[in-house]
PDB file of C-alpha atoms in Angstrom:
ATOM      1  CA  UNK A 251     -13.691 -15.596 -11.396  1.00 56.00           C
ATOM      2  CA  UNK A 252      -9.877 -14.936 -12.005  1.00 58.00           C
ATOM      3  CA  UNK A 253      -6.415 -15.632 -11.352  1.00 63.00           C
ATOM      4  CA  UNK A 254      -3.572 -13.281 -10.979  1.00 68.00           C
ATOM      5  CA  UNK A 255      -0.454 -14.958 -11.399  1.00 71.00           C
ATOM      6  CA  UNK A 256       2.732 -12.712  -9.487  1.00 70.00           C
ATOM      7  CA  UNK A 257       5.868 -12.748 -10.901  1.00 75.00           C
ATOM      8  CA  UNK A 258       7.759 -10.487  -8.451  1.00 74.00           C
ATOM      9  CA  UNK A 259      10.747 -10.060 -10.169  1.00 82.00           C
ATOM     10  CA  UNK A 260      13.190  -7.272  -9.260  1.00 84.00           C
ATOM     11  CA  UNK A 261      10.779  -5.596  -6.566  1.00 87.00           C
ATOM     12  CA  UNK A 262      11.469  -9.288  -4.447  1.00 87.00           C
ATOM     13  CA  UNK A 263      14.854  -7.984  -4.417  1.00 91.00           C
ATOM     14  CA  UNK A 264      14.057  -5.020  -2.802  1.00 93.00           C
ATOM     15  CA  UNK A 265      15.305  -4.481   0.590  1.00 96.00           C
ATOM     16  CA  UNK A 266      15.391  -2.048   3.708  1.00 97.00           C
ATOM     17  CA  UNK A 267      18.608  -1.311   2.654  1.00 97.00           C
ATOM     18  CA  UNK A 268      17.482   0.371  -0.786  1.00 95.00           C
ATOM     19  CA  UNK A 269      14.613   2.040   1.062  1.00 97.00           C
ATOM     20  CA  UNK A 270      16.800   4.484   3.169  1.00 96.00           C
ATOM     21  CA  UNK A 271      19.479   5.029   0.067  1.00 96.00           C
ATOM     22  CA  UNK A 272      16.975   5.450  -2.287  1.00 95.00           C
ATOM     23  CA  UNK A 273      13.925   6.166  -2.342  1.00 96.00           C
ATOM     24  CA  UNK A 274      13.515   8.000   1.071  1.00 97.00           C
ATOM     25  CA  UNK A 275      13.574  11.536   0.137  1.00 97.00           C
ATOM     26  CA  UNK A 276      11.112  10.729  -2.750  1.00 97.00           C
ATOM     27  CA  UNK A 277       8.839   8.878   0.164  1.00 97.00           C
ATOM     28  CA  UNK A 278       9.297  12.232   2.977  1.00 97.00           C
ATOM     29  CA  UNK A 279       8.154  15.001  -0.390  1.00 96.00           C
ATOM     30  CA  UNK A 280       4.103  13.255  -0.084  1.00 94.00           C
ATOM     31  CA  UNK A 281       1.488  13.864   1.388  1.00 93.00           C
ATOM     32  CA  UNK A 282       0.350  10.158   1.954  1.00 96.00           C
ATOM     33  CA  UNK A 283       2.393   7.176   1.335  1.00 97.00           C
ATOM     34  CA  UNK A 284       0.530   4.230   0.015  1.00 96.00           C
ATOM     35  CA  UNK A 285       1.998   0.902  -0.461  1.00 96.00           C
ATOM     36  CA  UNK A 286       0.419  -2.662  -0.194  1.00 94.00           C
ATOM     37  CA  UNK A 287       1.259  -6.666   1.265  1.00 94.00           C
ATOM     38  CA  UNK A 288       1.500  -8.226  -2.445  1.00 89.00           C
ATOM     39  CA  UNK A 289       4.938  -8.682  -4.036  1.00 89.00           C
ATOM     40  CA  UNK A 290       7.614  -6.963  -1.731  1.00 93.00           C
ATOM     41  CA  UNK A 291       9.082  -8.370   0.892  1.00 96.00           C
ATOM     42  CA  UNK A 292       7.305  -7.546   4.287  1.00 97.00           C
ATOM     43  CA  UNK A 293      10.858  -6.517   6.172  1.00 97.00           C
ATOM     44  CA  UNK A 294      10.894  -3.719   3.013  1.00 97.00           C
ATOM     45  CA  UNK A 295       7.288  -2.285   3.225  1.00 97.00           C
ATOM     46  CA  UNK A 296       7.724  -1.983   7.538  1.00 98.00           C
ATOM     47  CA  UNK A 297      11.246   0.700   6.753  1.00 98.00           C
ATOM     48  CA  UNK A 298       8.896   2.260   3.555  1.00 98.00           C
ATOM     49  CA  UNK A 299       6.574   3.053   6.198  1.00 98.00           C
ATOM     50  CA  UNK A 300       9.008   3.955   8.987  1.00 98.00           C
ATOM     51  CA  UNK A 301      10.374   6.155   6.463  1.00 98.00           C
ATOM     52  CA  UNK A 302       7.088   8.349   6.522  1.00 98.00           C
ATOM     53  CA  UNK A 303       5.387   7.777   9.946  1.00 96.00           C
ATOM     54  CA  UNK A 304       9.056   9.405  10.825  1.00 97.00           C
ATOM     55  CA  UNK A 305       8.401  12.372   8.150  1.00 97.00           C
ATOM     56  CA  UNK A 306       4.774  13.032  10.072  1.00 97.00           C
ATOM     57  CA  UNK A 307       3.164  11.374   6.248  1.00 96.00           C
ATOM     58  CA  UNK A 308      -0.236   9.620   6.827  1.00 96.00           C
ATOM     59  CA  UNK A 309       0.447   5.862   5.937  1.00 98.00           C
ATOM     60  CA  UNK A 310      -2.017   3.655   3.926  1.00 97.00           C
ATOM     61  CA  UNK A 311      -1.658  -0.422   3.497  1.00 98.00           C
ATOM     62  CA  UNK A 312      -3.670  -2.205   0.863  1.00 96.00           C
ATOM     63  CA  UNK A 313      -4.521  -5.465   2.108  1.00 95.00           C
ATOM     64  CA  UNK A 314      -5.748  -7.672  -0.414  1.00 88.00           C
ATOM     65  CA  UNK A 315      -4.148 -10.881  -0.262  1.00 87.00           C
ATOM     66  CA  UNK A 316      -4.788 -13.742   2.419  1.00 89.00           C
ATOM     67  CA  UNK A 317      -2.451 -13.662   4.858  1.00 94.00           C
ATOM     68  CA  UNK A 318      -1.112 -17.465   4.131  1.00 93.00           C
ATOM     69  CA  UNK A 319      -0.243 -15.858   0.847  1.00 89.00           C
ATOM     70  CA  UNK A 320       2.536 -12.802   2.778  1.00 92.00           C
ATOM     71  CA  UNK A 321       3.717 -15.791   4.770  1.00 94.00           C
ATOM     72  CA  UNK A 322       6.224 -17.251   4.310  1.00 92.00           C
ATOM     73  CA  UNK A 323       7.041 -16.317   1.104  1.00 90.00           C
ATOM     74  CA  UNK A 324       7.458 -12.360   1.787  1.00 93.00           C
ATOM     75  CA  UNK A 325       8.352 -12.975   5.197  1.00 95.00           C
ATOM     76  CA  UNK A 326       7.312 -13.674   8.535  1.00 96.00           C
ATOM     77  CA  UNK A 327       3.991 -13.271  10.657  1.00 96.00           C
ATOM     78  CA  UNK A 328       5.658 -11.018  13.074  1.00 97.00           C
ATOM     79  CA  UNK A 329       6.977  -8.916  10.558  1.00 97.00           C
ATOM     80  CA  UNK A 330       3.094  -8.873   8.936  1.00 97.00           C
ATOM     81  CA  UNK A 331       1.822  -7.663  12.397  1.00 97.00           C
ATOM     82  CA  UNK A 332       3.705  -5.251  12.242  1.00 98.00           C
ATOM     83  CA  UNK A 333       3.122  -3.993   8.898  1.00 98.00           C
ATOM     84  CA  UNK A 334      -0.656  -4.082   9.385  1.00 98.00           C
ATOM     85  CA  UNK A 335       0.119  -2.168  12.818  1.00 97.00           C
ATOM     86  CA  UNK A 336       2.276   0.850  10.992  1.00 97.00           C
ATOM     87  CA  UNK A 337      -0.444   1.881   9.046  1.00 97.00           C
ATOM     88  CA  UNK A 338      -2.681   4.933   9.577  1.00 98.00           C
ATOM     89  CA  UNK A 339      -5.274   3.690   6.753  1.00 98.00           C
ATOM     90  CA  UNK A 340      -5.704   0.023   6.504  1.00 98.00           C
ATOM     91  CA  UNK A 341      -7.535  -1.223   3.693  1.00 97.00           C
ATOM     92  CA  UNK A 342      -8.161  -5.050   3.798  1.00 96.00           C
ATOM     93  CA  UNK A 343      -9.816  -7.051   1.526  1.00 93.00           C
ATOM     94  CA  UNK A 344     -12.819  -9.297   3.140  1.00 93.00           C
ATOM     95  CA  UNK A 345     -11.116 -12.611   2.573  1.00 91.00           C
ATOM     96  CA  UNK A 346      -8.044 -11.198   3.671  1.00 94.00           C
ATOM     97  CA  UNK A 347      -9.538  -9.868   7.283  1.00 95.00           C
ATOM     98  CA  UNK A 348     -11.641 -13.484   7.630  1.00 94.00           C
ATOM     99  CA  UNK A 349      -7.912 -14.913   7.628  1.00 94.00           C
ATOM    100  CA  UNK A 350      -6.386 -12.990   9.550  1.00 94.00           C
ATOM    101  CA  UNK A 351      -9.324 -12.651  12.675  1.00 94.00           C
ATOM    102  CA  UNK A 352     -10.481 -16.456  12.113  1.00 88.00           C
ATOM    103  CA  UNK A 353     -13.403 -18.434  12.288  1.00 82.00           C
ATOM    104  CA  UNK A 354     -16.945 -16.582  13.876  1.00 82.00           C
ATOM    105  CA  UNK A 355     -15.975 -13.427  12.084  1.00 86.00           C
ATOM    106  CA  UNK A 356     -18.471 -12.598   8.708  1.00 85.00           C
ATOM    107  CA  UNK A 357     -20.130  -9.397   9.041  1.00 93.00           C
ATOM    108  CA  UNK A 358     -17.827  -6.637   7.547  1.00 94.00           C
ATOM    109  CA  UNK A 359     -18.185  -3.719   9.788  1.00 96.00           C
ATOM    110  CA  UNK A 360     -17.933  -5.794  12.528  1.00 96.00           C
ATOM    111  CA  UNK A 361     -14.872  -7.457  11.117  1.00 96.00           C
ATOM    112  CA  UNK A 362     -13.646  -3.680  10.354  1.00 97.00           C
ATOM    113  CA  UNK A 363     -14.080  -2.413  13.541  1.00 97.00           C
ATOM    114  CA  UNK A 364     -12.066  -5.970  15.039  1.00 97.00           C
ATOM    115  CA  UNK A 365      -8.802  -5.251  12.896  1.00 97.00           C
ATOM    116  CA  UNK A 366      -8.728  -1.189  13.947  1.00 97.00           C
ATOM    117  CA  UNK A 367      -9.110  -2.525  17.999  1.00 97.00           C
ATOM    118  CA  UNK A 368      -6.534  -5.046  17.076  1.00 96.00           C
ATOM    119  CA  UNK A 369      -3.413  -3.176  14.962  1.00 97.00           C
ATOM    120  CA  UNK A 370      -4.409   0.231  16.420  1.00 97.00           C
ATOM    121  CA  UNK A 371      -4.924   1.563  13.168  1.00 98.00           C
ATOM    122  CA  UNK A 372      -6.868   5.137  12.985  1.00 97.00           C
ATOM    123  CA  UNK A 373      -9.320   3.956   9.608  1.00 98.00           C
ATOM    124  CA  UNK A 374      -9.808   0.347   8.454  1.00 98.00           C
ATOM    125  CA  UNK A 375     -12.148   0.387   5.317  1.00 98.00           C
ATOM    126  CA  UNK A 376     -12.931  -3.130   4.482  1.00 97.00           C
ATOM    127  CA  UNK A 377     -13.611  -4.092   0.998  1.00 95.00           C
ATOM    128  CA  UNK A 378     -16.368  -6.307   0.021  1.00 92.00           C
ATOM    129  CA  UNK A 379     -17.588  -6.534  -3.431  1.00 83.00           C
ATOM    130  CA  UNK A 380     -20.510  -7.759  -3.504  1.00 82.00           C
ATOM    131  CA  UNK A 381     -21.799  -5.784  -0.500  1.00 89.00           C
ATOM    132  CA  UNK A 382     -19.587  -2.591  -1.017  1.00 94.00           C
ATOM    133  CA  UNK A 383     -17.454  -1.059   1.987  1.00 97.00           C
ATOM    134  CA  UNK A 384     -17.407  -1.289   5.515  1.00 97.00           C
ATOM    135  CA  UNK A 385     -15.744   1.692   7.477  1.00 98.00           C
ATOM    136  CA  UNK A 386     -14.670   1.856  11.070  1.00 98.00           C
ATOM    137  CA  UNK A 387     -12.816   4.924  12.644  1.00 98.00           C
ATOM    138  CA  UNK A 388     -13.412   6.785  15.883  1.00 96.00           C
ATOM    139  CA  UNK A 389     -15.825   9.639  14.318  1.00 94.00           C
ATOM    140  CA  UNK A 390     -17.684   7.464  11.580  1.00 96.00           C
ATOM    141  CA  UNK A 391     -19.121   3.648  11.536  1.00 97.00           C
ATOM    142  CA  UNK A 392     -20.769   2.132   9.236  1.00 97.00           C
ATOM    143  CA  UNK A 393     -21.567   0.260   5.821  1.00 96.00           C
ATOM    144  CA  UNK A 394     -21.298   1.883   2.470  1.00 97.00           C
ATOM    145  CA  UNK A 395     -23.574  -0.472  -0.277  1.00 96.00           C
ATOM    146  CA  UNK A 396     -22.568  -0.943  -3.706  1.00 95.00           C
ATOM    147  CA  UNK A 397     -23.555   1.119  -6.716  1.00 96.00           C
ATOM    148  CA  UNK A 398     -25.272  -1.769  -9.506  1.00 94.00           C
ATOM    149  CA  UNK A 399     -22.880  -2.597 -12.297  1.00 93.00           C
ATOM    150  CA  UNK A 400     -22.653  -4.733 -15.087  1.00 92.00           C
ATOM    151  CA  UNK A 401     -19.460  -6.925 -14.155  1.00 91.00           C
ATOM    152  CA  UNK A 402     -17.529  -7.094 -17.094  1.00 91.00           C
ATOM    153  CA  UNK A 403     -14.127  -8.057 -15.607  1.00 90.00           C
ATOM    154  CA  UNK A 404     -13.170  -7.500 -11.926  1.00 89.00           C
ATOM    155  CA  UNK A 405      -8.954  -6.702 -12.882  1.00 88.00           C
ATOM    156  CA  UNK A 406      -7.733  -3.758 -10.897  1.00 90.00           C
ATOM    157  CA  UNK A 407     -11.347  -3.105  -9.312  1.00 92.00           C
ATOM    158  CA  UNK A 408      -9.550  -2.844  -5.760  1.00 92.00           C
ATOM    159  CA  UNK A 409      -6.679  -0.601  -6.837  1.00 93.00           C
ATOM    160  CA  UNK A 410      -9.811   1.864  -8.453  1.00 95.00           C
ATOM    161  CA  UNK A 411     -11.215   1.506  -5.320  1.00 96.00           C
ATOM    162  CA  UNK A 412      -8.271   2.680  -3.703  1.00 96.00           C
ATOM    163  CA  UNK A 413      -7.499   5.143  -6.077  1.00 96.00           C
ATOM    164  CA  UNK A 414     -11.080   7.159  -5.594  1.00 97.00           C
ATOM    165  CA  UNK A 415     -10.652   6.682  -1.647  1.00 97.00           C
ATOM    166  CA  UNK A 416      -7.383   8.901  -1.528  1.00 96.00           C
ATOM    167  CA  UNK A 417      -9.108  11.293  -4.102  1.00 96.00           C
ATOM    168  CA  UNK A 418     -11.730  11.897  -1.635  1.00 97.00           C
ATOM    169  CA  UNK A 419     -10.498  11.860   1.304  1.00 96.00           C
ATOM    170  CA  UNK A 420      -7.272  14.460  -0.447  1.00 94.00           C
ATOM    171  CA  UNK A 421     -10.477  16.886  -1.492  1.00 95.00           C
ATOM    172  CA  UNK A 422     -11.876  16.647   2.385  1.00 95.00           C
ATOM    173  CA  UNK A 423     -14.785  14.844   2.154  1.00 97.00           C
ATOM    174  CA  UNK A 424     -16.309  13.175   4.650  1.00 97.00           C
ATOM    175  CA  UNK A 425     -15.480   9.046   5.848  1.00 97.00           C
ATOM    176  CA  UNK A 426     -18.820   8.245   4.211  1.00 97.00           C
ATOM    177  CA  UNK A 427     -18.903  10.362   1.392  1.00 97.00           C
ATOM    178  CA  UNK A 428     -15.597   8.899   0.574  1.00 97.00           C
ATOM    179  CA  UNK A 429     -16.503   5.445   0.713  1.00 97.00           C
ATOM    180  CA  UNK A 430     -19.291   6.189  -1.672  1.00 98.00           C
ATOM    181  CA  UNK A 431     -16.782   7.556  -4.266  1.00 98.00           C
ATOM    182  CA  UNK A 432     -14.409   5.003  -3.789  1.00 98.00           C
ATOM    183  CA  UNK A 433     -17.536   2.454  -4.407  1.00 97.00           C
ATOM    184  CA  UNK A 434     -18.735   4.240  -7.527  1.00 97.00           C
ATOM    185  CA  UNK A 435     -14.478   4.202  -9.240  1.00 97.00           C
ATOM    186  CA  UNK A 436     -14.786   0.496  -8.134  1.00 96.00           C
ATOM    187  CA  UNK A 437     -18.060   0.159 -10.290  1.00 96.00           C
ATOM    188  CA  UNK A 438     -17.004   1.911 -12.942  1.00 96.00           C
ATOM    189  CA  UNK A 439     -13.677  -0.343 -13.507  1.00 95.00           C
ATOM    190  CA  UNK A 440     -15.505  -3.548 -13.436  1.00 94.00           C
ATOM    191  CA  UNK A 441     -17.425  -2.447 -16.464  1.00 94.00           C
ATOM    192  CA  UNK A 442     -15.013  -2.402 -18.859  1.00 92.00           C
ATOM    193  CA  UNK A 443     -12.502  -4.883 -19.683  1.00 89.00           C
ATOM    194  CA  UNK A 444      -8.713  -4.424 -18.365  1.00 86.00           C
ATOM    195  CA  UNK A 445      -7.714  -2.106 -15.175  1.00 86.00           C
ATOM    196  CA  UNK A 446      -6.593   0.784 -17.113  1.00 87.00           C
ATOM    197  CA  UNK A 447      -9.687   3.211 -18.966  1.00 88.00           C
ATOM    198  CA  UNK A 448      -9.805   2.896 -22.478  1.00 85.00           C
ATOM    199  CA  UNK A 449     -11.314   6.475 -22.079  1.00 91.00           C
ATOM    200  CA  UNK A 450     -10.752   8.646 -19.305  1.00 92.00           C
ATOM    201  CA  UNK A 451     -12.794  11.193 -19.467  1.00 93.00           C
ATOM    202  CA  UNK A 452     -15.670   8.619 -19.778  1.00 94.00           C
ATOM    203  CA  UNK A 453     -14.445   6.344 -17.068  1.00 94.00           C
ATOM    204  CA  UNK A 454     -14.634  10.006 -14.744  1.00 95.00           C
ATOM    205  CA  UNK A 455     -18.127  10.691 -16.443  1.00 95.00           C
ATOM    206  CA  UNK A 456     -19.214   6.951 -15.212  1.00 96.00           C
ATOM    207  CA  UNK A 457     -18.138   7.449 -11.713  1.00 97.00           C
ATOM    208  CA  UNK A 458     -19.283  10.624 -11.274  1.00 96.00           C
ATOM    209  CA  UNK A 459     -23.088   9.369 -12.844  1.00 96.00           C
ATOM    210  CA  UNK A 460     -22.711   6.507 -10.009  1.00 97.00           C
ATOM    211  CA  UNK A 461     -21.650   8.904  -7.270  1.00 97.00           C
ATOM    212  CA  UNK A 462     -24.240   9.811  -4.946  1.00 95.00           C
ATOM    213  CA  UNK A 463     -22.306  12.226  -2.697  1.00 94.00           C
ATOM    214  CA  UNK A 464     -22.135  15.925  -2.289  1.00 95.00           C
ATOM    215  CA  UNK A 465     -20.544  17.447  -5.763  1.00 92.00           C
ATOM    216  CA  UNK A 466     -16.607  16.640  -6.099  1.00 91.00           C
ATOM    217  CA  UNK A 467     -14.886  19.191  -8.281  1.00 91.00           C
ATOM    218  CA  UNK A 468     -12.170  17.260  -9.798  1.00 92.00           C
ATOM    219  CA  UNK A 469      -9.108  19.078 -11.674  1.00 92.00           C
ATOM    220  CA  UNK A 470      -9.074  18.584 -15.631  1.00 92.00           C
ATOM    221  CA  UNK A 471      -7.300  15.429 -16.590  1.00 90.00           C
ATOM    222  CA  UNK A 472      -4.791  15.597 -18.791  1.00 87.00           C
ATOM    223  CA  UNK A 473      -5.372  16.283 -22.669  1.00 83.00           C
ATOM    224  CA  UNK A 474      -4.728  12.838 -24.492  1.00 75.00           C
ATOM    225  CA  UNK A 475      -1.422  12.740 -26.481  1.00 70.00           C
ATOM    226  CA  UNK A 476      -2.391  14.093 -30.064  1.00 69.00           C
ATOM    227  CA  UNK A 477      -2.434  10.615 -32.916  1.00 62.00           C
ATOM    228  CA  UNK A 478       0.445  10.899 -35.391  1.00 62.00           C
ATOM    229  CA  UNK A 479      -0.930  11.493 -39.177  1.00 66.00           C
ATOM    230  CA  UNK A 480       1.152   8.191 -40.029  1.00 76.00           C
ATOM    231  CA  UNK A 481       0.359   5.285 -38.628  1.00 78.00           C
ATOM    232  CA  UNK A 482       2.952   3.919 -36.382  1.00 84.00           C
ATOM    233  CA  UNK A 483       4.724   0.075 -37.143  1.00 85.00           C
ATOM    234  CA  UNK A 484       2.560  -0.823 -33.870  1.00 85.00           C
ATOM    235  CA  UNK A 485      -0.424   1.153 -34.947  1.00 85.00           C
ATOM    236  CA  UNK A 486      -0.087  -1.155 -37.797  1.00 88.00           C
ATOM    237  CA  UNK A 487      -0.214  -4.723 -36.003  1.00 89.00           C
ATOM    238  CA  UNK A 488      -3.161  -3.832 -34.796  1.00 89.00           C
ATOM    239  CA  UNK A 489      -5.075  -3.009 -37.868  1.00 89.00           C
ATOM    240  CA  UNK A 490      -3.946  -6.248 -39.240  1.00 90.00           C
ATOM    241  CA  UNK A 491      -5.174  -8.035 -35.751  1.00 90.00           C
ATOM    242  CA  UNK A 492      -8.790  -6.359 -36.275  1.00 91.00           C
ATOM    243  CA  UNK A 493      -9.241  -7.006 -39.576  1.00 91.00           C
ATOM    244  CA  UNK A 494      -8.673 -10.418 -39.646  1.00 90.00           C
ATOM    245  CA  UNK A 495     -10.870 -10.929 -36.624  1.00 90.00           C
ATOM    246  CA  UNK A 496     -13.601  -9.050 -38.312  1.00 90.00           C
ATOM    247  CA  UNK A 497     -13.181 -11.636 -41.798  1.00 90.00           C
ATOM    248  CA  UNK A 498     -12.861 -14.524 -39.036  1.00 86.00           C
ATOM    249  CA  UNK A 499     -16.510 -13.179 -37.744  1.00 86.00           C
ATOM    250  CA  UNK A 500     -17.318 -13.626 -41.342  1.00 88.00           C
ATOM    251  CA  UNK A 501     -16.193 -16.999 -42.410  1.00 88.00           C
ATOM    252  CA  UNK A 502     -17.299 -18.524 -39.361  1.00 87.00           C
ATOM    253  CA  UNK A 503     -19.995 -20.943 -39.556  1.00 89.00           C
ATOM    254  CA  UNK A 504     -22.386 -20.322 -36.447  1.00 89.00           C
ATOM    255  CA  UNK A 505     -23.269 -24.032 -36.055  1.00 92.00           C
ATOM    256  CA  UNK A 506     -19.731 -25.253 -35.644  1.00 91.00           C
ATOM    257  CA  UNK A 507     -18.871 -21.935 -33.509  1.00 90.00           C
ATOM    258  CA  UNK A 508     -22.056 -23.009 -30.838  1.00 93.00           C
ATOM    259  CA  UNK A 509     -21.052 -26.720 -30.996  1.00 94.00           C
ATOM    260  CA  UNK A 510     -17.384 -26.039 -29.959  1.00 91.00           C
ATOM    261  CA  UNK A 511     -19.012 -23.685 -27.409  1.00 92.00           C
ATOM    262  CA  UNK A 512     -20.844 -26.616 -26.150  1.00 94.00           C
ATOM    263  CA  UNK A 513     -18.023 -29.053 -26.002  1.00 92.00           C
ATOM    264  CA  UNK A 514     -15.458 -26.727 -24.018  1.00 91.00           C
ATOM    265  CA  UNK A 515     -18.649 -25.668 -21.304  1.00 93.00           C
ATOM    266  CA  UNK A 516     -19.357 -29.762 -20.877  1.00 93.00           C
ATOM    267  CA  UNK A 517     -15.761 -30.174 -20.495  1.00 91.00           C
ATOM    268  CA  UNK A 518     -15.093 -27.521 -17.983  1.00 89.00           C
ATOM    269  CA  UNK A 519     -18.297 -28.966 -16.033  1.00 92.00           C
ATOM    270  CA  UNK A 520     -16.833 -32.372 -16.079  1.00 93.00           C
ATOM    271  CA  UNK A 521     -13.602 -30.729 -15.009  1.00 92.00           C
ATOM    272  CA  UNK A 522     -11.674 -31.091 -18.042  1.00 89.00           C
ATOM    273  CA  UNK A 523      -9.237 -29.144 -19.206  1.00 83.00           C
ATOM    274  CA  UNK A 524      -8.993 -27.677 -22.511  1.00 81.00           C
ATOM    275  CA  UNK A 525      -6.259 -26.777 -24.699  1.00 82.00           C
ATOM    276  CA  UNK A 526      -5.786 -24.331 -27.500  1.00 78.00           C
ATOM    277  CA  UNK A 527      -2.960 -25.072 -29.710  1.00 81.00           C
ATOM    278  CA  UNK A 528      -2.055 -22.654 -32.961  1.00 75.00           C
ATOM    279  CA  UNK A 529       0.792 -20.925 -35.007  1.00 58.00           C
TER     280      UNK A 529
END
């Protein structure tokens, strides 16, 4: 369970306009341009991928929110269908796809192959977490399951997902194959807590332990940025930070600790709220 809370800021103010000034040339050097229905505005995302459907670049959407989410507030349903229509690689989320075809559609490959007949797309690769992927295109159908994990926190699990899809599909391997990495980079973020790897080279070690593919030979990452012998006014704060959790940990008296434990899990089951107040 978890909220994301979007504060689209500057990239709301992004328009078609700044597309074709700015950032065209950088879109036409790729190979693939990626971008997603989230945060900006839907009339900006159809030029970004005019822009490289014009420059012969294959096109991928990430699809994650419900469609009652894009509209109204990044623009309108036309302009969605559209959107989900420009895009060689569509990658909706299951909720997302149950919106958008309506009631009498739950199976995901089904679903999948539904949204490719409908926007035209060449791939639609359907996300489902709890079952794993579901892939329709005209050479490969089918489901992809899961790898097992121990969920840990689900932030940035679709965007891994994502992530490992382009890296297979960039080192040619096959629509299943592919989905199977992609399912093994989602595993391996929801283990750990945060989107971002705490370790690289062991997040890469977990995924490929999950992967169950034909061998992937990835290029070095790079070497991490060598620590300064000092340590750094930042570096700092958070020394302070764990050693005073660590004393906390300490000083705490375990009966008090599993009473307030208690009282905040009956509150939240008698839908209370709960309030944590501190200087």
């Amino acid at each position: 369970e978890r909220a994301i809370y979007m504060a689209p800021g500057a990239t709301q103010e992004t328009t078609p306009q700044h597309i074709r000034a700015d950032h065209a040339e950088f879109i036409r050097s790729g190979q693939r341009f990626s971008t997603e229905v989230s945060q900006v505005p839907l009339k900006t995302v159809r030029e970004a991928l005019a822009v490289a459907r014009e420059a012969g670049i294959s096109t991928i959407l990430d699809f994650d929110v419900p469609p009652s989410a894009a509209v109204p507030t990044l623009g309108d349903e036309a302009t969605l269908h559209e959107v989900l229509e420009a895009a060689d690689l569509l990658k909706p989320s299951k909720s997302a796809a149950r919106e958008l075809l309506g009631e009498g559609h739950n199976e995901p490959l089904e679903m999948a192959r539904a949204l490719r007949e409908r926007f035209g797309n060449d791939a639609v690769v359907l996300t489902d977490g709890v079952v794993g992927c579901a892939i329709s295109t005209p050479d490969f159908e089918g489901t992809v399951p899961r790898y097992e994990a121990t969920v840990v926190d689900t932030t940035g699990a679709g965007d891994a997902f994502m992530g490992g899809l382009l890296v297979a599909l960039h080192h040619g391997l096959e629509w299943e194959d592919s989905g199977r990495f992609a399912n093994a980079c989602g595993a391996a973020c929801v283990e750990q807590l945060g989107a971002f790897p705490v370790d690289p080279q062991a997040a890469r070690a977990r995924v490929l332990e999950l992967y169950s593919g034909p061998e992937l030979i990835l290029p070095p990452l790079p070497a991490a940025p060598s620590k300064a012998a000092a340590p750094t006014p930042g570096q700092k704060v958070l020394d302070v930070a764990a050693a005073e959790l660590t004393e906390l940990a300490r000083r705490q008296d375990p009966a008090a600790l599993e009473a307030a434990t208690a009282l905040i899990l009956r509150a939240q089951q008698e839908g209370g709220r709960v309030h944590v107040t501190g200087i």
